[in-house]
Amino acid sequence: MDIVLSGIRPTGLLHLGNYLGALINFVKMQDENKCYFFIADIHSLTTHPLAEHLQENIKEMIAEYLAAGIDPEKSALYVQSDVPEIIELYVYLNMNAYLGELERCTSFKDKARKQPDNLNAGLLTYPCLMAADILIHRATKVPVGKDQEQHLEMTRTFANRFNRMYNCNIFPEPTAYNFGHELVKIPGLDGSGKMGKSEGGDNCLYLSDEPNVLKKKIMRALTDSGPTQPNQPKPDYINNLFTIMKAVSAPETVAYFDDKWNDCSIRYGDMKKQLFEDVNAFLTPLRERIKDIRSNDEYLAKVVRQGAEQARESARKTMIEVRKAVGIKSLI
Ligand code: TYM
């Protein structure tokens, strides 16, 4: 049995990238492993310091997690801020994380470019908080998309360093997990790379987007005037559409448009219409389940209360060992 942990920031709702990268496949793991799924609300303060929309997003995301198939009787589904032990572990990990390695982290450099006016200490120590999320349950498998690979590498470094520094063996090495396959990277619609809530605009297809919204976003996706030579390599922004299609459409559909690309007869309008039909068919049952679950606030609160209780129990056990290893003893 493995301990599996998956987390998502509530700065926006769940999009197709989150769903395919960090959620859908892992729902199957609930029967054989102890799984923790959580919403990283404290992390989101690093970019959105005012928590004004957080609570609504969190409720919607809990409904989205449940609609994706998480069974709260098998797995713990909780909100990060309901488990204060995580913050205590984060503080201890900060003491063993070095400025140089934190500054070199790609996500920090990226944020330094995107929000130069709010380059706060939380952004710098973001990998320590993420490590605390994982190490608090001594998780060994962490379902993530490709963009989180470096954070996982840093978590391993912090875990090993802690064990060495305090001459203990409290933390196992967690690995980024995707059933032994390459980690997933679902591209966005604007040609810029990954589908992500921080990319803004029409880049993301959200699980809760209504069909007319999905259609508008897909029909506007970046394309060009089409290939001029047979069997040309596809530019990234066209490849992106094919990658999304591979995730939601039948292989014959992808092969059909691939052939059309290769013989230069592709009509992007047709491809986008087909992509819309397939994305919509993929998301419709999910969207309906989300609406159904979201309307029951009492149930959502019960689920996260139960999840937090389980998470705190596991966290409490880890923290007893951590405090002992560090040498923190109370006089009370
Ligand atoms: P976040 O909120 O940006 O994304 C949540 C998860 O979704 C994955 N993901 C993607 N996968 C494939 N294609 C995409 N386009 C795509 N976009 C997002 C991410 O890899 C991630 O797994 N720091 C994390 C949240 C976090 C966390 C953790 C994750 C905090 N603590 C502990 C795992 C373990 C983040 O910002 O993910």
Short mmCIF file of C-alpha atoms and ligand atoms in Angstrom, two decimals:
data_model
loop_
_atom_site.label_atom_id
_atom_site.label_comp_id
_atom_site.label_asym_id
_atom_site.label_seq_id
_atom_site.Cartn_x
_atom_site.Cartn_y
_atom_site.Cartn_z
CA MET A 1 0.00 0.00 0.00
CA ASP A 2 1.25 3.45 -0.91
CA ILE A 3 0.38 6.77 0.61
CA VAL A 4 -0.75 8.99 -2.25
CA LEU A 5 -1.16 12.76 -2.06
CA SER A 6 -2.55 15.14 -4.66
CA GLY A 7 -3.07 18.90 -4.31
CA ILE A 8 -4.49 21.76 -6.38
CA ARG A 9 -4.51 25.52 -5.72
CA PRO A 10 -7.95 27.15 -5.60
CA THR A 11 -6.96 30.29 -7.55
CA GLY A 12 -9.44 29.20 -10.21
CA LEU A 13 -11.68 26.22 -10.78
CA LEU A 14 -10.45 22.88 -12.10
CA HIS A 15 -9.52 22.82 -15.77
CA LEU A 16 -8.96 19.97 -18.15
CA GLY A 17 -5.19 20.05 -17.42
CA ASN A 18 -5.71 19.59 -13.66
CA TYR A 19 -8.26 16.88 -14.29
CA LEU A 20 -6.11 14.85 -16.68
CA GLY A 21 -2.77 15.62 -15.02
CA ALA A 22 -3.53 15.21 -11.34
CA LEU A 23 -6.94 13.68 -10.79
CA ILE A 24 -8.80 11.32 -13.05
CA ASN A 25 -6.37 8.41 -13.16
CA PHE A 26 -5.71 8.54 -9.48
CA VAL A 27 -9.30 8.08 -8.46
CA LYS A 28 -8.69 4.40 -9.28
CA MET A 29 -5.99 4.24 -6.61
CA GLN A 30 -8.42 4.75 -3.74
CA ASP A 31 -9.19 1.07 -3.26
CA GLU A 32 -5.64 -0.08 -2.77
CA ASN A 33 -3.85 2.89 -1.26
CA LYS A 34 -4.37 5.52 1.38
CA CYS A 35 -5.12 8.65 -0.64
CA TYR A 36 -5.12 12.27 0.46
CA PHE A 37 -6.62 14.86 -1.91
CA PHE A 38 -6.43 18.45 -0.76
CA ILE A 39 -7.01 22.05 -1.78
CA ALA A 40 -3.91 24.22 -1.34
CA ASP A 41 -5.60 27.43 -0.18
CA ILE A 42 -2.57 28.83 1.70
CA HIS A 43 -0.42 28.39 -1.41
CA SER A 44 -2.80 30.56 -3.38
CA LEU A 45 -2.06 33.54 -1.08
CA THR A 46 1.40 33.76 -2.68
CA THR A 47 -0.23 35.12 -5.84
CA HIS A 48 -3.69 36.19 -4.59
CA PRO A 49 -3.10 37.78 -1.17
CA LEU A 50 -6.76 38.72 -0.70
CA ALA A 51 -8.70 35.55 -0.08
CA GLU A 52 -11.98 37.08 -1.26
CA HIS A 53 -12.98 34.47 -3.85
CA LEU A 54 -11.34 31.56 -2.14
CA GLN A 55 -14.29 30.16 -0.26
CA GLU A 56 -16.55 29.98 -3.30
CA ASN A 57 -13.77 28.39 -5.35
CA ILE A 58 -13.05 25.89 -2.60
CA LYS A 59 -16.69 24.77 -2.41
CA GLU A 60 -16.84 24.38 -6.17
CA MET A 61 -13.56 22.47 -6.21
CA ILE A 62 -14.73 20.06 -3.51
CA ALA A 63 -17.78 19.37 -5.67
CA GLU A 64 -15.46 18.91 -8.68
CA TYR A 65 -13.23 16.47 -6.81
CA LEU A 66 -16.26 14.46 -5.68
CA ALA A 67 -17.76 14.52 -9.17
CA ALA A 68 -14.46 13.17 -10.51
CA GLY A 69 -15.03 10.10 -8.34
CA ILE A 70 -13.26 10.70 -5.05
CA ASP A 71 -15.02 8.66 -2.39
CA PRO A 72 -14.82 10.44 0.97
CA GLU A 73 -15.36 7.14 2.75
CA LYS A 74 -12.11 5.83 1.26
CA SER A 75 -9.94 8.92 0.83
CA ALA A 76 -9.36 12.06 2.86
CA LEU A 77 -10.50 15.18 0.99
CA TYR A 78 -9.53 18.31 2.92
CA VAL A 79 -8.53 21.96 2.78
CA GLN A 80 -4.88 22.79 3.63
CA SER A 81 -5.74 25.54 6.16
CA ASP A 82 -7.80 23.07 8.20
CA VAL A 83 -4.60 21.15 9.00
CA PRO A 84 -2.35 23.57 10.94
CA GLU A 85 0.33 20.89 11.46
CA ILE A 86 1.32 21.46 7.82
CA ILE A 87 2.29 25.03 8.64
CA GLU A 88 4.41 23.93 11.59
CA LEU A 89 6.30 21.44 9.42
CA TYR A 90 6.71 24.16 6.76
CA VAL A 91 8.49 26.33 9.33
CA TYR A 92 10.91 23.56 10.27
CA LEU A 93 11.62 22.84 6.60
CA ASN A 94 12.32 26.53 5.98
CA MET A 95 15.25 26.27 8.42
CA ASN A 96 16.90 23.68 6.19
CA ALA A 97 16.23 25.24 2.80
CA TYR A 98 18.93 27.43 1.29
CA LEU A 99 18.40 30.76 -0.41
CA GLY A 100 20.37 29.73 -3.51
CA GLU A 101 18.33 26.63 -4.26
CA LEU A 102 15.04 28.45 -3.66
CA GLU A 103 16.06 31.31 -5.96
CA ARG A 104 17.04 28.88 -8.70
CA CYS A 105 13.62 27.20 -8.70
CA THR A 106 11.93 27.67 -12.10
CA SER A 107 8.53 28.53 -10.66
CA PHE A 108 10.12 31.29 -8.51
CA LYS A 109 11.95 32.77 -11.51
CA ASP A 110 8.73 32.60 -13.49
CA LYS A 111 6.75 34.43 -10.78
CA ALA A 112 9.57 36.98 -10.42
CA ARG A 113 8.91 37.85 -14.07
CA LYS A 114 5.13 37.81 -13.79
CA GLN A 115 4.62 39.68 -10.52
CA PRO A 116 7.73 41.83 -9.88
CA ASP A 117 5.71 44.08 -7.54
CA ASN A 118 4.81 41.25 -5.19
CA LEU A 119 7.89 39.06 -4.98
CA ASN A 120 7.05 37.89 -1.46
CA ALA A 121 8.83 35.41 0.85
CA GLY A 122 5.92 32.98 0.42
CA LEU A 123 6.80 32.66 -3.27
CA LEU A 124 10.42 31.99 -2.41
CA THR A 125 9.56 29.28 0.12
CA TYR A 126 6.67 27.86 -1.93
CA PRO A 127 8.61 24.56 -2.42
CA CYS A 128 8.97 24.21 1.38
CA LEU A 129 5.20 24.47 1.88
CA MET A 130 4.63 22.00 -0.92
CA ALA A 131 7.17 19.65 0.67
CA ALA A 132 5.35 20.01 4.01
CA ASP A 133 2.05 19.04 2.31
CA ILE A 134 3.65 15.84 1.08
CA LEU A 135 5.93 14.94 3.97
CA ILE A 136 3.29 15.53 6.65
CA HIS A 137 1.66 12.24 5.55
CA ARG A 138 4.97 10.66 4.52
CA ALA A 139 3.43 10.20 1.07
CA THR A 140 5.40 8.13 -1.42
CA LYS A 141 3.42 8.78 -4.61
CA VAL A 142 2.42 12.23 -5.76
CA PRO A 143 0.25 12.50 -8.87
CA VAL A 144 1.27 15.70 -10.63
CA GLY A 145 1.58 17.12 -14.10
CA LYS A 146 4.95 17.75 -15.68
CA ASP A 147 5.08 21.35 -14.39
CA GLN A 148 5.50 20.13 -10.79
CA GLU A 149 8.45 17.80 -11.40
CA GLN A 150 11.03 20.22 -10.01
CA HIS A 151 9.02 20.81 -6.83
CA LEU A 152 8.99 17.06 -6.27
CA GLU A 153 12.74 16.92 -6.76
CA MET A 154 13.12 19.64 -4.12
CA THR A 155 10.83 17.74 -1.76
CA ARG A 156 13.15 14.74 -2.03
CA THR A 157 16.13 16.98 -1.30
CA PHE A 158 14.44 18.47 1.79
CA ALA A 159 13.31 15.04 3.04
CA ASN A 160 16.78 13.52 2.72
CA ARG A 161 18.45 16.56 4.20
CA PHE A 162 16.12 16.50 7.22
CA ASN A 163 16.79 12.80 7.80
CA ARG A 164 20.55 13.39 7.55
CA MET A 165 20.61 16.56 9.61
CA TYR A 166 18.67 15.02 12.51
CA ASN A 167 20.02 11.53 12.08
CA CYS A 168 16.61 9.97 11.67
CA ASN A 169 14.57 8.20 9.04
CA ILE A 170 11.23 9.94 9.33
CA PHE A 171 10.64 10.86 5.71
CA PRO A 172 10.52 8.48 2.73
CA GLU A 173 11.38 9.76 -0.76
CA PRO A 174 8.24 10.79 -2.63
CA THR A 175 8.07 10.36 -6.39
CA ALA A 176 6.01 12.14 -9.02
CA TYR A 177 3.54 9.59 -10.19
CA ASN A 178 1.65 8.79 -13.35
CA PHE A 179 1.31 5.02 -13.54
CA GLY A 180 4.84 4.63 -14.83
CA HIS A 181 4.14 6.84 -17.87
CA GLU A 182 5.51 10.23 -18.79
CA LEU A 183 3.94 13.00 -16.70
CA VAL A 184 1.06 14.68 -18.49
CA LYS A 185 1.18 18.19 -19.91
CA ILE A 186 -2.07 19.44 -21.38
CA PRO A 187 -1.41 22.53 -23.49
CA GLY A 188 -3.52 25.68 -23.48
CA LEU A 189 -5.50 27.12 -26.37
CA ASP A 190 -3.47 30.29 -26.85
CA GLY A 191 -0.37 28.61 -28.21
CA SER A 192 1.70 29.65 -25.18
CA GLY A 193 2.36 26.23 -23.63
CA LYS A 194 0.47 24.72 -20.75
CA MET A 195 -3.18 25.01 -19.90
CA GLY A 196 -3.08 26.95 -16.66
CA LYS A 197 -5.25 29.24 -14.60
CA SER A 198 -2.45 31.80 -14.31
CA GLU A 199 -2.22 32.05 -18.10
CA GLY A 200 -5.63 33.76 -18.05
CA GLY A 201 -8.06 34.55 -20.87
CA ASP A 202 -9.39 31.80 -23.03
CA ASN A 203 -6.42 29.51 -22.51
CA CYS A 204 -8.25 27.12 -20.15
CA LEU A 205 -11.16 24.77 -20.63
CA TYR A 206 -12.82 24.51 -17.21
CA LEU A 207 -14.76 21.45 -16.09
CA SER A 208 -17.71 23.71 -15.29
CA ASP A 209 -17.69 25.67 -18.59
CA GLU A 210 -21.07 25.55 -20.30
CA PRO A 211 -21.09 24.22 -23.89
CA ASN A 212 -21.40 27.69 -25.47
CA VAL A 213 -18.33 28.87 -23.53
CA LEU A 214 -16.32 25.78 -24.49
CA LYS A 215 -17.28 26.26 -28.11
CA LYS A 216 -16.28 29.93 -28.13
CA LYS A 217 -12.88 29.19 -26.59
CA ILE A 218 -12.11 26.28 -28.90
CA MET A 219 -13.21 28.09 -32.06
CA ARG A 220 -10.89 31.00 -31.09
CA ALA A 221 -7.83 28.80 -30.46
CA LEU A 222 -4.72 29.96 -32.27
CA THR A 223 -4.21 28.47 -35.76
CA ASP A 224 -2.68 29.66 -39.04
CA SER A 225 -3.41 29.47 -42.75
CA GLY A 226 -2.53 25.76 -42.88
CA PRO A 227 0.40 23.62 -44.02
CA THR A 228 1.90 24.33 -47.43
CA GLN A 229 4.03 21.18 -47.84
CA PRO A 230 2.96 17.58 -47.21
CA ASN A 231 4.17 15.86 -44.01
CA GLN A 232 5.54 19.05 -42.45
CA PRO A 233 6.18 19.02 -38.68
CA LYS A 234 3.38 20.83 -36.85
CA PRO A 235 4.07 24.13 -35.11
CA ASP A 236 3.53 24.03 -31.32
CA TYR A 237 0.15 25.77 -31.35
CA ILE A 238 -1.24 23.21 -33.84
CA ASN A 239 0.36 20.33 -31.99
CA ASN A 240 -1.44 21.62 -28.88
CA LEU A 241 -4.84 21.10 -30.51
CA PHE A 242 -3.84 17.57 -31.47
CA THR A 243 -2.65 16.87 -27.91
CA ILE A 244 -6.00 17.96 -26.45
CA MET A 245 -7.78 15.92 -29.11
CA LYS A 246 -5.75 12.84 -28.18
CA ALA A 247 -6.92 13.24 -24.59
CA VAL A 248 -10.66 13.39 -25.37
CA SER A 249 -11.33 11.98 -28.87
CA ALA A 250 -11.30 8.51 -30.40
CA PRO A 251 -7.92 7.52 -31.94
CA GLU A 252 -9.59 7.31 -35.41
CA THR A 253 -10.64 10.95 -35.12
CA VAL A 254 -7.10 12.03 -34.31
CA ALA A 255 -5.73 9.88 -37.16
CA TYR A 256 -8.26 11.42 -39.59
CA PHE A 257 -7.14 14.99 -38.88
CA ASP A 258 -3.50 13.93 -38.79
CA ASP A 259 -3.88 12.55 -42.33
CA LYS A 260 -5.58 15.78 -43.38
CA TRP A 261 -2.66 17.75 -41.94
CA ASN A 262 -0.16 15.55 -43.74
CA ASP A 263 -1.81 15.94 -47.15
CA CYS A 264 -2.42 19.67 -46.59
CA SER A 265 -6.21 19.40 -46.83
CA ILE A 266 -6.91 20.16 -43.17
CA ARG A 267 -9.69 22.67 -42.40
CA TYR A 268 -9.13 23.99 -38.90
CA GLY A 269 -12.79 25.01 -38.60
CA ASP A 270 -13.81 21.34 -39.01
CA MET A 271 -11.16 20.15 -36.61
CA LYS A 272 -12.21 22.67 -33.97
CA LYS A 273 -15.90 21.74 -34.34
CA GLN A 274 -15.00 18.10 -33.82
CA LEU A 275 -12.77 18.98 -30.87
CA PHE A 276 -15.62 20.95 -29.31
CA GLU A 277 -18.04 18.00 -29.75
CA ASP A 278 -15.57 15.62 -28.12
CA VAL A 279 -14.53 17.92 -25.25
CA ASN A 280 -18.19 18.61 -24.57
CA ALA A 281 -19.13 14.92 -24.60
CA PHE A 282 -16.21 14.25 -22.25
CA LEU A 283 -17.16 17.03 -19.81
CA THR A 284 -20.97 16.97 -19.86
CA PRO A 285 -21.55 14.10 -17.40
CA LEU A 286 -18.94 15.62 -15.10
CA ARG A 287 -20.51 19.10 -15.32
CA GLU A 288 -23.90 17.67 -14.37
CA ARG A 289 -22.53 15.79 -11.38
CA ILE A 290 -20.69 18.94 -10.22
CA LYS A 291 -23.92 21.01 -10.25
CA ASP A 292 -25.75 18.35 -8.34
CA ILE A 293 -23.13 18.01 -5.59
CA ARG A 294 -22.40 21.76 -5.39
CA SER A 295 -25.98 22.52 -4.37
CA ASN A 296 -25.53 20.70 -1.05
CA ASP A 297 -23.40 22.94 1.20
CA GLU A 298 -24.03 20.79 4.24
CA TYR A 299 -22.68 17.71 2.52
CA LEU A 300 -19.57 19.57 1.33
CA ALA A 301 -18.85 20.76 4.87
CA LYS A 302 -19.30 17.24 6.22
CA VAL A 303 -16.86 15.83 3.65
CA VAL A 304 -14.08 18.31 4.46
CA ARG A 305 -14.62 18.00 8.20
CA GLN A 306 -14.19 14.25 7.93
CA GLY A 307 -11.19 14.72 5.60
CA ALA A 308 -9.49 17.20 7.95
CA GLU A 309 -9.96 14.84 10.90
CA GLN A 310 -8.20 12.04 9.04
CA ALA A 311 -5.46 14.33 7.75
CA ARG A 312 -4.84 15.82 11.22
CA GLU A 313 -4.57 12.37 12.76
CA SER A 314 -1.88 11.39 10.27
CA ALA A 315 -0.17 14.80 10.61
CA ARG A 316 -0.18 14.63 14.41
CA LYS A 317 1.76 11.35 14.34
CA THR A 318 4.39 12.77 11.99
CA MET A 319 4.80 15.94 14.05
CA ILE A 320 5.44 14.01 17.29
CA GLU A 321 8.44 12.41 15.56
CA VAL A 322 9.55 15.64 13.88
CA ARG A 323 9.58 17.64 17.11
CA LYS A 324 11.48 14.87 18.83
CA ALA A 325 14.06 14.73 16.04
CA VAL A 326 14.52 18.51 15.99
CA GLY A 327 14.74 18.60 19.78
CA ILE A 328 11.78 20.91 20.40
CA LYS A 329 10.42 20.05 23.85
CA SER A 330 7.66 21.86 25.67
CA LEU A 331 8.03 22.82 29.33
CA ILE A 332 4.28 22.75 29.77
P1 TYM B 1 -1.71 23.66 -9.67
O1 TYM B 1 -2.83 24.12 -8.77
O2 TYM B 1 -1.11 24.63 -10.61
O3 TYM B 1 -2.18 22.40 -10.48
C1 TYM B 1 -2.72 21.28 -9.80
C2 TYM B 1 -2.27 19.99 -10.45
O4 TYM B 1 -2.66 19.95 -11.82
C3 TYM B 1 -1.53 19.72 -12.62
N1 TYM B 1 -1.65 20.52 -13.86
C4 TYM B 1 -1.51 20.01 -15.08
N2 TYM B 1 -1.26 18.77 -15.52
C5 TYM B 1 -1.19 18.58 -16.86
N3 TYM B 1 -1.36 19.58 -17.76
C6 TYM B 1 -1.61 20.86 -17.36
N4 TYM B 1 -1.79 21.82 -18.25
C7 TYM B 1 -1.69 21.11 -15.96
N5 TYM B 1 -1.92 22.24 -15.22
C8 TYM B 1 -1.88 21.85 -13.93
C9 TYM B 1 -0.33 20.19 -11.81
O5 TYM B 1 0.85 19.52 -12.20
C10 TYM B 1 -0.75 19.80 -10.41
O6 TYM B 1 -0.45 18.44 -10.19
N6 TYM B 1 2.00 23.54 -6.35
C11 TYM B 1 0.86 22.81 -6.86
C12 TYM B 1 -0.21 22.55 -5.83
C13 TYM B 1 0.30 21.80 -4.65
C14 TYM B 1 0.65 20.42 -4.61
C15 TYM B 1 1.09 20.18 -3.29
C16 TYM B 1 0.61 19.40 -5.57
C17 TYM B 1 0.54 22.34 -3.43
N7 TYM B 1 1.00 21.36 -2.61
C18 TYM B 1 1.52 18.91 -2.89
C19 TYM B 1 1.03 18.12 -5.15
C20 TYM B 1 1.49 17.91 -3.85
C21 TYM B 1 0.24 23.66 -7.97
O7 TYM B 1 0.40 24.84 -8.02
O8 TYM B 1 -0.57 22.96 -8.79
#
